[in-house]
Amino acid sequence: MTNVMKPGMARIFPSSTEVNERVEALLKRMSLEEKIGQLNQVGGAEFSPGPKAEDQIRRGGAGSVLWLNNTTRFNELQKIAVEESPSGIPLLFALDVIHGYRTIFPVPLAMASSWDPAVPEKSQSVAAREARAAGLHWTFGPMLDIARDARWGRIVEGAGEDPYLGAAMAAAQVRGFQGDDLSDPERVLACAKHFAGYGAADGGRDYDPVYLSEAQLRNTYLPPFEAAVKAGVATFMSAYMDLNNVPASANRFLLRQVLRQEWGFEGFVVSDAFAVGNLVIQGHARDRRDAALRGLKAGLNMDMSSYTYPENLASLVADGALSEAEIEEMARPILALKVKMGLFEQPYVNENLLEQVVARPEHRQMARWAAQRSMVLLRNEGGLLPLKKDLQKVAVIGPLADSMESTEGSWMVFGHKPAAVTVLQGIRARLTGAQVTYAPGPEIRRDIPSWFEGAMAGFTSKPAQTPEEGEAAFQAAVETARAAELVVMVLGETDLMAGEAASRASLDLPGRQEELLKAVAGLGKPIVLVLLNGRPLSVNWAAEHIPAILEAWEPGSEGGHAVADILFGDVNPGGKLPVSFPRKGSHAPLYYARNLTHSPEGSPMYNPRYWDGLPVPLYPFGYGLSYTTFEFSNLKVSAPQVKVGGSLAVSVDVTNSGKVTGDEVAQLYIHQRWGSDSRPLRELKGFERLKLQPGETKTVTFHLGPDELRYWSTNTGGWIQEAAAFDIWVGADSMAKLHADFEIVG
Ligand code: BGC
């Protein structure tokens, strides 16, 4: 292939005038069909509908290709686009690279548990480097949907329940994928998805409609998206579902008013898969032609594989329903990004690059570091952890203990071969002289299989275990545990139990896992529970009876080593939950930033909210333990009063009061006591992860300015900052008790 980017070649930095001139010159020589072609994203997978990809590309009818992960094929298709299509416009190759391409990082929910934006930023920069070396230009990430309902399967792909933490993680991921120069040959375009509100699906059921007031939308669901725009995200993806009765893919309020007019976004928007065509199924468009018209008019640039645009836009222009200028308006940002990336100069990928890039040792090191920083210690009674390194006989038990798929987690790129270090392998590597036995116990599987499971496994699936086989596996696990001096149970959910089309009504450990946990606990041995899962689980029994619990999430390629690093004390865990853990699935949605009611908190007259169990979280937002202890003291606010529009500083001392070095996340919460609208009980407005030596004290200073103190008000219909009194709490989680207050005056 010619035009391959050589190491050391100068990057291209086209100025925006130069980009605009080149885009206008291209548009001048392109036919209407080619302009529409830029708005069409072609499926490269076997299941993709529509005409053959090559044919569409050859006539200039495709702007991008997705669901293809084959470097040689990328170059073949690119050659058709560049050398055989009328205007020779290069294609953008796109794929879901959600938490790693070959080197797999913790799932995004886990990365958010690090409360350290450097974790997603560095992880996604490695993902970008590997993906780009494979020939990809564009990833469908980060996923920025706030999720307050743990039943919703896609909670695993985002940063959890909080807009402030979510915004920090959003910006970090955009920086990681894109860097600060779109022509950097080690970066990819990012895509902020799913715009917007998808995480608030009715009942946590994936794809179901969403009803959110404008205040909820703007105060809670949109901030991560706005943060992505501020970080320079190149593209957006519209969500599938109805938002307040208007499908997100044809939603002018979202796509034109908020995204373009208010936030000044200059990139392009792609629909979710088949979503433009689905406007008909959704009961919004009369037919596919009407769907194309509605999508385009709403400001949706690119049709992801429903072929509604290429089939209908030309005739809509011919009939005068659309103008060619409207098509050009949609094509312009797509062409501009291709220019900015330097694709016209280097459309091809060096087919030998990927293997060199993935062999870089720092990629696996980074994955291990990210996993270590993402894990959350939920319980450690009697200081069972860290474990002694001279253990002789350890049993590792559970269906996930040796599962590479569940260690890597949901959303692998097409054709990915799992290669994770499992928890069993990680412990074996650590205890080389000891006997480490293993028994999986009964298998776990979904009651209703996932379509994705079929698609990934070529539509073949292993027959289910019979009840007799399950019982034999159960007994074998108990016997294996009986022979050991200490047991590590690895339980949770498989990779396909969270993610798209993976919502569930219960948050209990699936299958016979809790029964097995109880049976093993009955043996009276010390037990450590390691959870591998992509959503909060209501592990109520374990939280009372199992002395040590580590939330390892879906930790990626190096997950097993990272678990062993923590269990044996080489790393002190410092992650914190980015979501509340409900005690029951039926308590969802459950989140800390709720509003107060008319009755005082805890009043016996009106509380509890349910009479069959308190809907207080099992583990609150922001929670996580360490092998050391921390004290917060000396909370100071720079001024007791500040004028509307002013700022103040809040400082606190954090001391490591224990015996080992450890990390603490200082968290700042505020509450506005009165105003035009009721405000949440607490809202996170600052955080910082610190490393402290034993006895060491550090002072953390937070800044509270107009951005932190404003909100979108239902009563006034706009953003306001009001004169009112505020509470402040600073501490180690959302239940922090150290309190101060201040007032904003008019
Ligand atoms: C998902 C998106 C994804 C797209 C492309 C859809 O089913 O909702 O998150 O990016 O497919 O694979």
PDB file of N, CA and C in Angstrom, residues 595-672:
ATOM      1  N   ASN A 595     -34.161  14.083  46.374  1.00  0.00           N
ATOM      2  CA  ASN A 595     -34.689  15.260  47.061  1.00  0.00           C
ATOM      3  C   ASN A 595     -35.248  14.853  48.423  1.00  0.00           C
ATOM      4  N   LEU A 596     -35.363  15.835  49.303  1.00  0.00           N
ATOM      5  CA  LEU A 596     -36.010  15.601  50.595  1.00  0.00           C
ATOM      6  C   LEU A 596     -37.521  15.455  50.390  1.00  0.00           C
ATOM      7  N   THR A 597     -38.196  14.950  51.402  1.00  0.00           N
ATOM      8  CA  THR A 597     -39.657  14.871  51.323  1.00  0.00           C
ATOM      9  C   THR A 597     -40.248  15.927  52.262  1.00  0.00           C
ATOM     10  N   HIS A 598     -41.556  15.880  52.433  1.00  0.00           N
ATOM     11  CA  HIS A 598     -42.210  16.834  53.337  1.00  0.00           C
ATOM     12  C   HIS A 598     -41.966  16.472  54.797  1.00  0.00           C
ATOM     13  N   SER A 599     -41.504  15.238  55.048  1.00  0.00           N
ATOM     14  CA  SER A 599     -41.314  14.847  56.445  1.00  0.00           C
ATOM     15  C   SER A 599     -39.828  14.800  56.757  1.00  0.00           C
ATOM     16  N   PRO A 600     -39.478  15.151  58.001  1.00  0.00           N
ATOM     17  CA  PRO A 600     -38.050  15.181  58.323  1.00  0.00           C
ATOM     18  C   PRO A 600     -37.416  13.820  58.070  1.00  0.00           C
ATOM     19  N   GLU A 601     -36.155  13.839  57.624  1.00  0.00           N
ATOM     20  CA  GLU A 601     -35.416  12.598  57.375  1.00  0.00           C
ATOM     21  C   GLU A 601     -35.493  11.713  58.610  1.00  0.00           C
ATOM     22  N   GLY A 602     -35.870  10.472  58.428  1.00  0.00           N
ATOM     23  CA  GLY A 602     -35.866   9.511  59.520  1.00  0.00           C
ATOM     24  C   GLY A 602     -37.087   9.591  60.430  1.00  0.00           C
ATOM     25  N   SER A 603     -38.059  10.462  60.115  1.00  0.00           N
ATOM     26  CA  SER A 603     -39.226  10.600  60.991  1.00  0.00           C
ATOM     27  C   SER A 603     -39.997   9.278  61.069  1.00  0.00           C
ATOM     28  N   PRO A 604     -40.302   8.805  62.294  1.00  0.00           N
ATOM     29  CA  PRO A 604     -40.967   7.501  62.423  1.00  0.00           C
ATOM     30  C   PRO A 604     -42.394   7.522  61.870  1.00  0.00           C
ATOM     31  N   MET A 605     -42.977   8.719  61.768  1.00  0.00           N
ATOM     32  CA  MET A 605     -44.363   8.797  61.309  1.00  0.00           C
ATOM     33  C   MET A 605     -44.505   8.400  59.836  1.00  0.00           C
ATOM     34  N   TYR A 606     -43.564   8.836  59.033  1.00  0.00           N
ATOM     35  CA  TYR A 606     -43.696   8.585  57.598  1.00  0.00           C
ATOM     36  C   TYR A 606     -42.680   7.569  57.062  1.00  0.00           C
ATOM     37  N   ASN A 607     -41.623   7.369  57.802  1.00  0.00           N
ATOM     38  CA  ASN A 607     -40.595   6.459  57.311  1.00  0.00           C
ATOM     39  C   ASN A 607     -40.785   5.112  57.977  1.00  0.00           C
ATOM     40  N   PRO A 608     -40.389   4.003  57.483  1.00  0.00           N
ATOM     41  CA  PRO A 608     -39.649   3.868  56.240  1.00  0.00           C
ATOM     42  C   PRO A 608     -40.557   3.970  54.999  1.00  0.00           C
ATOM     43  N   ARG A 609     -39.917   4.198  53.858  1.00  0.00           N
ATOM     44  CA  ARG A 609     -40.673   4.331  52.618  1.00  0.00           C
ATOM     45  C   ARG A 609     -41.375   3.026  52.235  1.00  0.00           C
ATOM     46  N   TYR A 610     -40.740   1.910  52.478  1.00  0.00           N
ATOM     47  CA  TYR A 610     -41.383   0.597  52.280  1.00  0.00           C
ATOM     48  C   TYR A 610     -41.493  -0.051  53.658  1.00  0.00           C
ATOM     49  N   TRP A 611     -42.571  -0.837  53.901  1.00  0.00           N
ATOM     50  CA  TRP A 611     -42.648  -1.522  55.205  1.00  0.00           C
ATOM     51  C   TRP A 611     -41.999  -2.902  55.173  1.00  0.00           C
ATOM     52  N   ASP A 612     -41.524  -3.312  53.994  1.00  0.00           N
ATOM     53  CA  ASP A 612     -40.917  -4.648  53.934  1.00  0.00           C
ATOM     54  C   ASP A 612     -39.411  -4.578  53.683  1.00  0.00           C
ATOM     55  N   GLY A 613     -38.787  -3.571  54.194  1.00  0.00           N
ATOM     56  CA  GLY A 613     -37.325  -3.496  54.057  1.00  0.00           C
ATOM     57  C   GLY A 613     -36.903  -2.082  53.744  1.00  0.00           C
ATOM     58  N   LEU A 614     -35.889  -1.602  54.433  1.00  0.00           N
ATOM     59  CA  LEU A 614     -35.475  -0.212  54.246  1.00  0.00           C
ATOM     60  C   LEU A 614     -34.810  -0.007  52.886  1.00  0.00           C
ATOM     61  N   PRO A 615     -35.264   0.983  52.132  1.00  0.00           N
ATOM     62  CA  PRO A 615     -34.624   1.223  50.836  1.00  0.00           C
ATOM     63  C   PRO A 615     -33.365   2.081  50.966  1.00  0.00           C
ATOM     64  N   VAL A 616     -32.574   1.776  51.980  1.00  0.00           N
ATOM     65  CA  VAL A 616     -31.280   2.471  52.107  1.00  0.00           C
ATOM     66  C   VAL A 616     -30.240   1.577  51.444  1.00  0.00           C
ATOM     67  N   PRO A 617     -29.208   2.173  50.854  1.00  0.00           N
ATOM     68  CA  PRO A 617     -28.280   1.324  50.110  1.00  0.00           C
ATOM     69  C   PRO A 617     -27.525   0.358  51.010  1.00  0.00           C
ATOM     70  N   LEU A 618     -27.189  -0.763  50.431  1.00  0.00           N
ATOM     71  CA  LEU A 618     -26.324  -1.719  51.120  1.00  0.00           C
ATOM     72  C   LEU A 618     -24.936  -1.089  51.252  1.00  0.00           C
ATOM     73  N   TYR A 619     -24.472  -0.498  50.163  1.00  0.00           N
ATOM     74  CA  TYR A 619     -23.237   0.298  50.170  1.00  0.00           C
ATOM     75  C   TYR A 619     -23.545   1.614  49.471  1.00  0.00           C
ATOM     76  N   PRO A 620     -23.222   2.736  50.097  1.00  0.00           N
ATOM     77  CA  PRO A 620     -23.588   4.017  49.486  1.00  0.00           C
ATOM     78  C   PRO A 620     -22.629   4.460  48.376  1.00  0.00           C
ATOM     79  N   PHE A 621     -23.087   5.370  47.581  1.00  0.00           N
ATOM     80  CA  PHE A 621     -22.259   6.025  46.562  1.00  0.00           C
ATOM     81  C   PHE A 621     -20.992   6.580  47.223  1.00  0.00           C
ATOM     82  N   GLY A 622     -19.877   6.392  46.578  1.00  0.00           N
ATOM     83  CA  GLY A 622     -18.623   6.959  47.071  1.00  0.00           C
ATOM     84  C   GLY A 622     -17.896   6.090  48.078  1.00  0.00           C
ATOM     85  N   TYR A 623     -18.519   4.940  48.434  1.00  0.00           N
ATOM     86  CA  TYR A 623     -17.982   4.107  49.515  1.00  0.00           C
ATOM     87  C   TYR A 623     -16.838   3.205  49.047  1.00  0.00           C
ATOM     88  N   GLY A 624     -15.898   2.963  49.929  1.00  0.00           N
ATOM     89  CA  GLY A 624     -14.826   2.001  49.673  1.00  0.00           C
ATOM     90  C   GLY A 624     -13.837   2.043  50.822  1.00  0.00           C
ATOM     91  N   LEU A 625     -13.317   0.879  51.204  1.00  0.00           N
ATOM     92  CA  LEU A 625     -12.392   0.795  52.338  1.00  0.00           C
ATOM     93  C   LEU A 625     -10.950   0.704  51.850  1.00  0.00           C
ATOM     94  N   SER A 626     -10.055   0.687  52.839  1.00  0.00           N
ATOM     95  CA  SER A 626      -8.619   0.620  52.567  1.00  0.00           C
ATOM     96  C   SER A 626      -7.996  -0.280  53.631  1.00  0.00           C
ATOM     97  N   TYR A 627      -6.741  -0.666  53.455  1.00  0.00           N
ATOM     98  CA  TYR A 627      -6.050  -1.404  54.519  1.00  0.00           C
ATOM     99  C   TYR A 627      -5.534  -0.461  55.598  1.00  0.00           C
ATOM    100  N   THR A 628      -5.716   0.835  55.372  1.00  0.00           N
ATOM    101  CA  THR A 628      -5.386   1.784  56.435  1.00  0.00           C
ATOM    102  C   THR A 628      -6.648   2.581  56.773  1.00  0.00           C
ATOM    103  N   THR A 629      -6.531   3.536  57.681  1.00  0.00           N
ATOM    104  CA  THR A 629      -7.692   4.350  58.045  1.00  0.00           C
ATOM    105  C   THR A 629      -7.352   5.820  57.811  1.00  0.00           C
ATOM    106  N   PHE A 630      -8.381   6.615  57.597  1.00  0.00           N
ATOM    107  CA  PHE A 630      -8.181   8.048  57.325  1.00  0.00           C
ATOM    108  C   PHE A 630      -9.078   8.878  58.224  1.00  0.00           C
ATOM    109  N   GLU A 631      -8.605  10.052  58.560  1.00  0.00           N
ATOM    110  CA  GLU A 631      -9.419  11.006  59.327  1.00  0.00           C
ATOM    111  C   GLU A 631      -9.535  12.284  58.504  1.00  0.00           C
ATOM    112  N   PHE A 632     -10.713  12.869  58.533  1.00  0.00           N
ATOM    113  CA  PHE A 632     -10.928  14.180  57.917  1.00  0.00           C
ATOM    114  C   PHE A 632     -11.090  15.197  59.039  1.00  0.00           C
ATOM    115  N   SER A 633     -10.422  16.335  58.934  1.00  0.00           N
ATOM    116  CA  SER A 633     -10.557  17.345  59.990  1.00  0.00           C
ATOM    117  C   SER A 633     -10.322  18.735  59.408  1.00  0.00           C
ATOM    118  N   ASN A 634     -10.565  19.729  60.267  1.00  0.00           N
ATOM    119  CA  ASN A 634     -10.200  21.095  59.926  1.00  0.00           C
ATOM    120  C   ASN A 634     -10.890  21.601  58.651  1.00  0.00           C
ATOM    121  N   LEU A 635     -12.183  21.357  58.552  1.00  0.00           N
ATOM    122  CA  LEU A 635     -12.943  21.806  57.375  1.00  0.00           C
ATOM    123  C   LEU A 635     -13.115  23.326  57.445  1.00  0.00           C
ATOM    124  N   LYS A 636     -12.675  24.001  56.382  1.00  0.00           N
ATOM    125  CA  LYS A 636     -12.744  25.469  56.384  1.00  0.00           C
ATOM    126  C   LYS A 636     -13.373  25.971  55.083  1.00  0.00           C
ATOM    127  N   VAL A 637     -14.208  26.976  55.214  1.00  0.00           N
ATOM    128  CA  VAL A 637     -14.779  27.622  54.041  1.00  0.00           C
ATOM    129  C   VAL A 637     -14.169  29.018  53.988  1.00  0.00           C
ATOM    130  N   SER A 638     -13.717  29.467  52.807  1.00  0.00           N
ATOM    131  CA  SER A 638     -12.939  30.708  52.741  1.00  0.00           C
ATOM    132  C   SER A 638     -13.720  31.933  53.206  1.00  0.00           C
ATOM    133  N   ALA A 639     -15.057  31.923  53.081  1.00  0.00           N
ATOM    134  CA  ALA A 639     -15.847  33.067  53.556  1.00  0.00           C
ATOM    135  C   ALA A 639     -17.215  32.563  53.971  1.00  0.00           C
ATOM    136  N   PRO A 640     -17.794  33.135  55.027  1.00  0.00           N
ATOM    137  CA  PRO A 640     -19.119  32.673  55.435  1.00  0.00           C
ATOM    138  C   PRO A 640     -20.202  33.088  54.438  1.00  0.00           C
ATOM    139  N   GLN A 641     -19.905  34.171  53.694  1.00  0.00           N
ATOM    140  CA  GLN A 641     -20.884  34.677  52.720  1.00  0.00           C
ATOM    141  C   GLN A 641     -20.176  35.027  51.428  1.00  0.00           C
ATOM    142  N   VAL A 642     -20.877  34.826  50.332  1.00  0.00           N
ATOM    143  CA  VAL A 642     -20.313  35.237  49.051  1.00  0.00           C
ATOM    144  C   VAL A 642     -21.470  35.736  48.188  1.00  0.00           C
ATOM    145  N   LYS A 643     -21.163  36.675  47.305  1.00  0.00           N
ATOM    146  CA  LYS A 643     -22.218  37.246  46.451  1.00  0.00           C
ATOM    147  C   LYS A 643     -22.552  36.281  45.317  1.00  0.00           C
ATOM    148  N   VAL A 644     -23.786  36.343  44.819  1.00  0.00           N
ATOM    149  CA  VAL A 644     -24.166  35.561  43.640  1.00  0.00           C
ATOM    150  C   VAL A 644     -23.115  35.804  42.550  1.00  0.00           C
ATOM    151  N   GLY A 645     -22.628  34.750  41.939  1.00  0.00           N
ATOM    152  CA  GLY A 645     -21.599  34.894  40.898  1.00  0.00           C
ATOM    153  C   GLY A 645     -20.192  34.771  41.447  1.00  0.00           C
ATOM    154  N   GLY A 646     -20.049  34.820  42.772  1.00  0.00           N
ATOM    155  CA  GLY A 646     -18.719  34.719  43.367  1.00  0.00           C
ATOM    156  C   GLY A 646     -18.293  33.267  43.575  1.00  0.00           C
ATOM    157  N   SER A 647     -17.107  33.098  44.129  1.00  0.00           N
ATOM    158  CA  SER A 647     -16.556  31.758  44.343  1.00  0.00           C
ATOM    159  C   SER A 647     -16.035  31.644  45.757  1.00  0.00           C
ATOM    160  N   LEU A 648     -15.944  30.422  46.237  1.00  0.00           N
ATOM    161  CA  LEU A 648     -15.262  30.212  47.515  1.00  0.00           C
ATOM    162  C   LEU A 648     -14.407  28.955  47.479  1.00  0.00           C
ATOM    163  N   ALA A 649     -13.509  28.894  48.466  1.00  0.00           N
ATOM    164  CA  ALA A 649     -12.630  27.738  48.560  1.00  0.00           C
ATOM    165  C   ALA A 649     -13.013  26.959  49.808  1.00  0.00           C
ATOM    166  N   VAL A 650     -13.004  25.641  49.689  1.00  0.00           N
ATOM    167  CA  VAL A 650     -13.307  24.775  50.824  1.00  0.00           C
ATOM    168  C   VAL A 650     -12.082  23.895  51.028  1.00  0.00           C
ATOM    169  N   SER A 651     -11.524  23.912  52.251  1.00  0.00           N
ATOM    170  CA  SER A 651     -10.338  23.084  52.449  1.00  0.00           C
ATOM    171  C   SER A 651     -10.555  22.126  53.612  1.00  0.00           C
ATOM    172  N   VAL A 652      -9.859  21.023  53.561  1.00  0.00           N
ATOM    173  CA  VAL A 652      -9.985  20.002  54.589  1.00  0.00           C
ATOM    174  C   VAL A 652      -8.651  19.276  54.726  1.00  0.00           C
ATOM    175  N   ASP A 653      -8.338  18.821  55.930  1.00  0.00           N
ATOM    176  CA  ASP A 653      -7.127  18.024  56.136  1.00  0.00           C
ATOM    177  C   ASP A 653      -7.489  16.547  56.122  1.00  0.00           C
ATOM    178  N   VAL A 654      -6.718  15.774  55.387  1.00  0.00           N
ATOM    179  CA  VAL A 654      -6.922  14.323  55.355  1.00  0.00           C
ATOM    180  C   VAL A 654      -5.664  13.681  55.920  1.00  0.00           C
ATOM    181  N   THR A 655      -5.846  12.828  56.925  1.00  0.00           N
ATOM    182  CA  THR A 655      -4.702  12.198  57.592  1.00  0.00           C
ATOM    183  C   THR A 655      -4.802  10.685  57.466  1.00  0.00           C
ATOM    184  N   ASN A 656      -3.696  10.060  57.141  1.00  0.00           N
ATOM    185  CA  ASN A 656      -3.627   8.596  57.184  1.00  0.00           C
ATOM    186  C   ASN A 656      -3.346   8.212  58.637  1.00  0.00           C
ATOM    187  N   SER A 657      -4.370   7.709  59.308  1.00  0.00           N
ATOM    188  CA  SER A 657      -4.242   7.405  60.734  1.00  0.00           C
ATOM    189  C   SER A 657      -3.906   5.936  60.978  1.00  0.00           C
ATOM    190  N   GLY A 658      -3.614   5.209  59.916  1.00  0.00           N
ATOM    191  CA  GLY A 658      -3.295   3.790  60.073  1.00  0.00           C
ATOM    192  C   GLY A 658      -1.819   3.511  59.890  1.00  0.00           C
ATOM    193  N   LYS A 659      -1.526   2.243  59.568  1.00  0.00           N
ATOM    194  CA  LYS A 659      -0.127   1.811  59.599  1.00  0.00           C
ATOM    195  C   LYS A 659       0.492   1.602  58.228  1.00  0.00           C
ATOM    196  N   VAL A 660      -0.312   1.640  57.174  1.00  0.00           N
ATOM    197  CA  VAL A 660       0.270   1.438  55.831  1.00  0.00           C
ATOM    198  C   VAL A 660      -0.115   2.589  54.912  1.00  0.00           C
ATOM    199  N   THR A 661       0.685   2.744  53.857  1.00  0.00           N
ATOM    200  CA  THR A 661       0.398   3.777  52.859  1.00  0.00           C
ATOM    201  C   THR A 661      -0.904   3.419  52.145  1.00  0.00           C
ATOM    202  N   GLY A 662      -1.704   4.420  51.861  1.00  0.00           N
ATOM    203  CA  GLY A 662      -2.957   4.120  51.171  1.00  0.00           C
ATOM    204  C   GLY A 662      -3.533   5.346  50.484  1.00  0.00           C
ATOM    205  N   ASP A 663      -4.560   5.092  49.675  1.00  0.00           N
ATOM    206  CA  ASP A 663      -5.239   6.164  48.945  1.00  0.00           C
ATOM    207  C   ASP A 663      -6.601   6.444  49.558  1.00  0.00           C
ATOM    208  N   GLU A 664      -6.936   7.713  49.655  1.00  0.00           N
ATOM    209  CA  GLU A 664      -8.280   8.102  50.060  1.00  0.00           C
ATOM    210  C   GLU A 664      -8.815   9.066  49.007  1.00  0.00           C
ATOM    211  N   VAL A 665     -10.126   9.014  48.792  1.00  0.00           N
ATOM    212  CA  VAL A 665     -10.749   9.980  47.884  1.00  0.00           C
ATOM    213  C   VAL A 665     -11.529  10.971  48.732  1.00  0.00           C
ATOM    214  N   ALA A 666     -11.052  12.207  48.784  1.00  0.00           N
ATOM    215  CA  ALA A 666     -11.777  13.247  49.505  1.00  0.00           C
ATOM    216  C   ALA A 666     -12.936  13.698  48.616  1.00  0.00           C
ATOM    217  N   GLN A 667     -14.136  13.703  49.185  1.00  0.00           N
ATOM    218  CA  GLN A 667     -15.339  14.023  48.403  1.00  0.00           C
ATOM    219  C   GLN A 667     -16.076  15.196  49.037  1.00  0.00           C
ATOM    220  N   LEU A 668     -16.465  16.132  48.213  1.00  0.00           N
ATOM    221  CA  LEU A 668     -17.190  17.321  48.684  1.00  0.00           C
ATOM    222  C   LEU A 668     -18.633  17.269  48.182  1.00  0.00           C
ATOM    223  N   TYR A 669     -19.562  17.394  49.103  1.00  0.00           N
ATOM    224  CA  TYR A 669     -20.994  17.406  48.755  1.00  0.00           C
ATOM    225  C   TYR A 669     -21.616  18.718  49.219  1.00  0.00           C
ATOM    226  N   ILE A 670     -22.573  19.215  48.439  1.00  0.00           N
ATOM    227  CA  ILE A 670     -23.284  20.422  48.868  1.00  0.00           C
ATOM    228  C   ILE A 670     -24.795  20.182  48.878  1.00  0.00           C
ATOM    229  N   HIS A 671     -25.484  21.064  49.579  1.00  0.00           N
ATOM    230  CA  HIS A 671     -26.947  21.074  49.552  1.00  0.00           C
ATOM    231  C   HIS A 671     -27.424  22.513  49.660  1.00  0.00           C
ATOM    232  N   GLN A 672     -28.244  22.937  48.719  1.00  0.00           N
ATOM    233  CA  GLN A 672     -28.852  24.274  48.777  1.00  0.00           C
ATOM    234  C   GLN A 672     -30.132  24.161  49.582  1.00  0.00           C
TER     235      GLN A 672
END
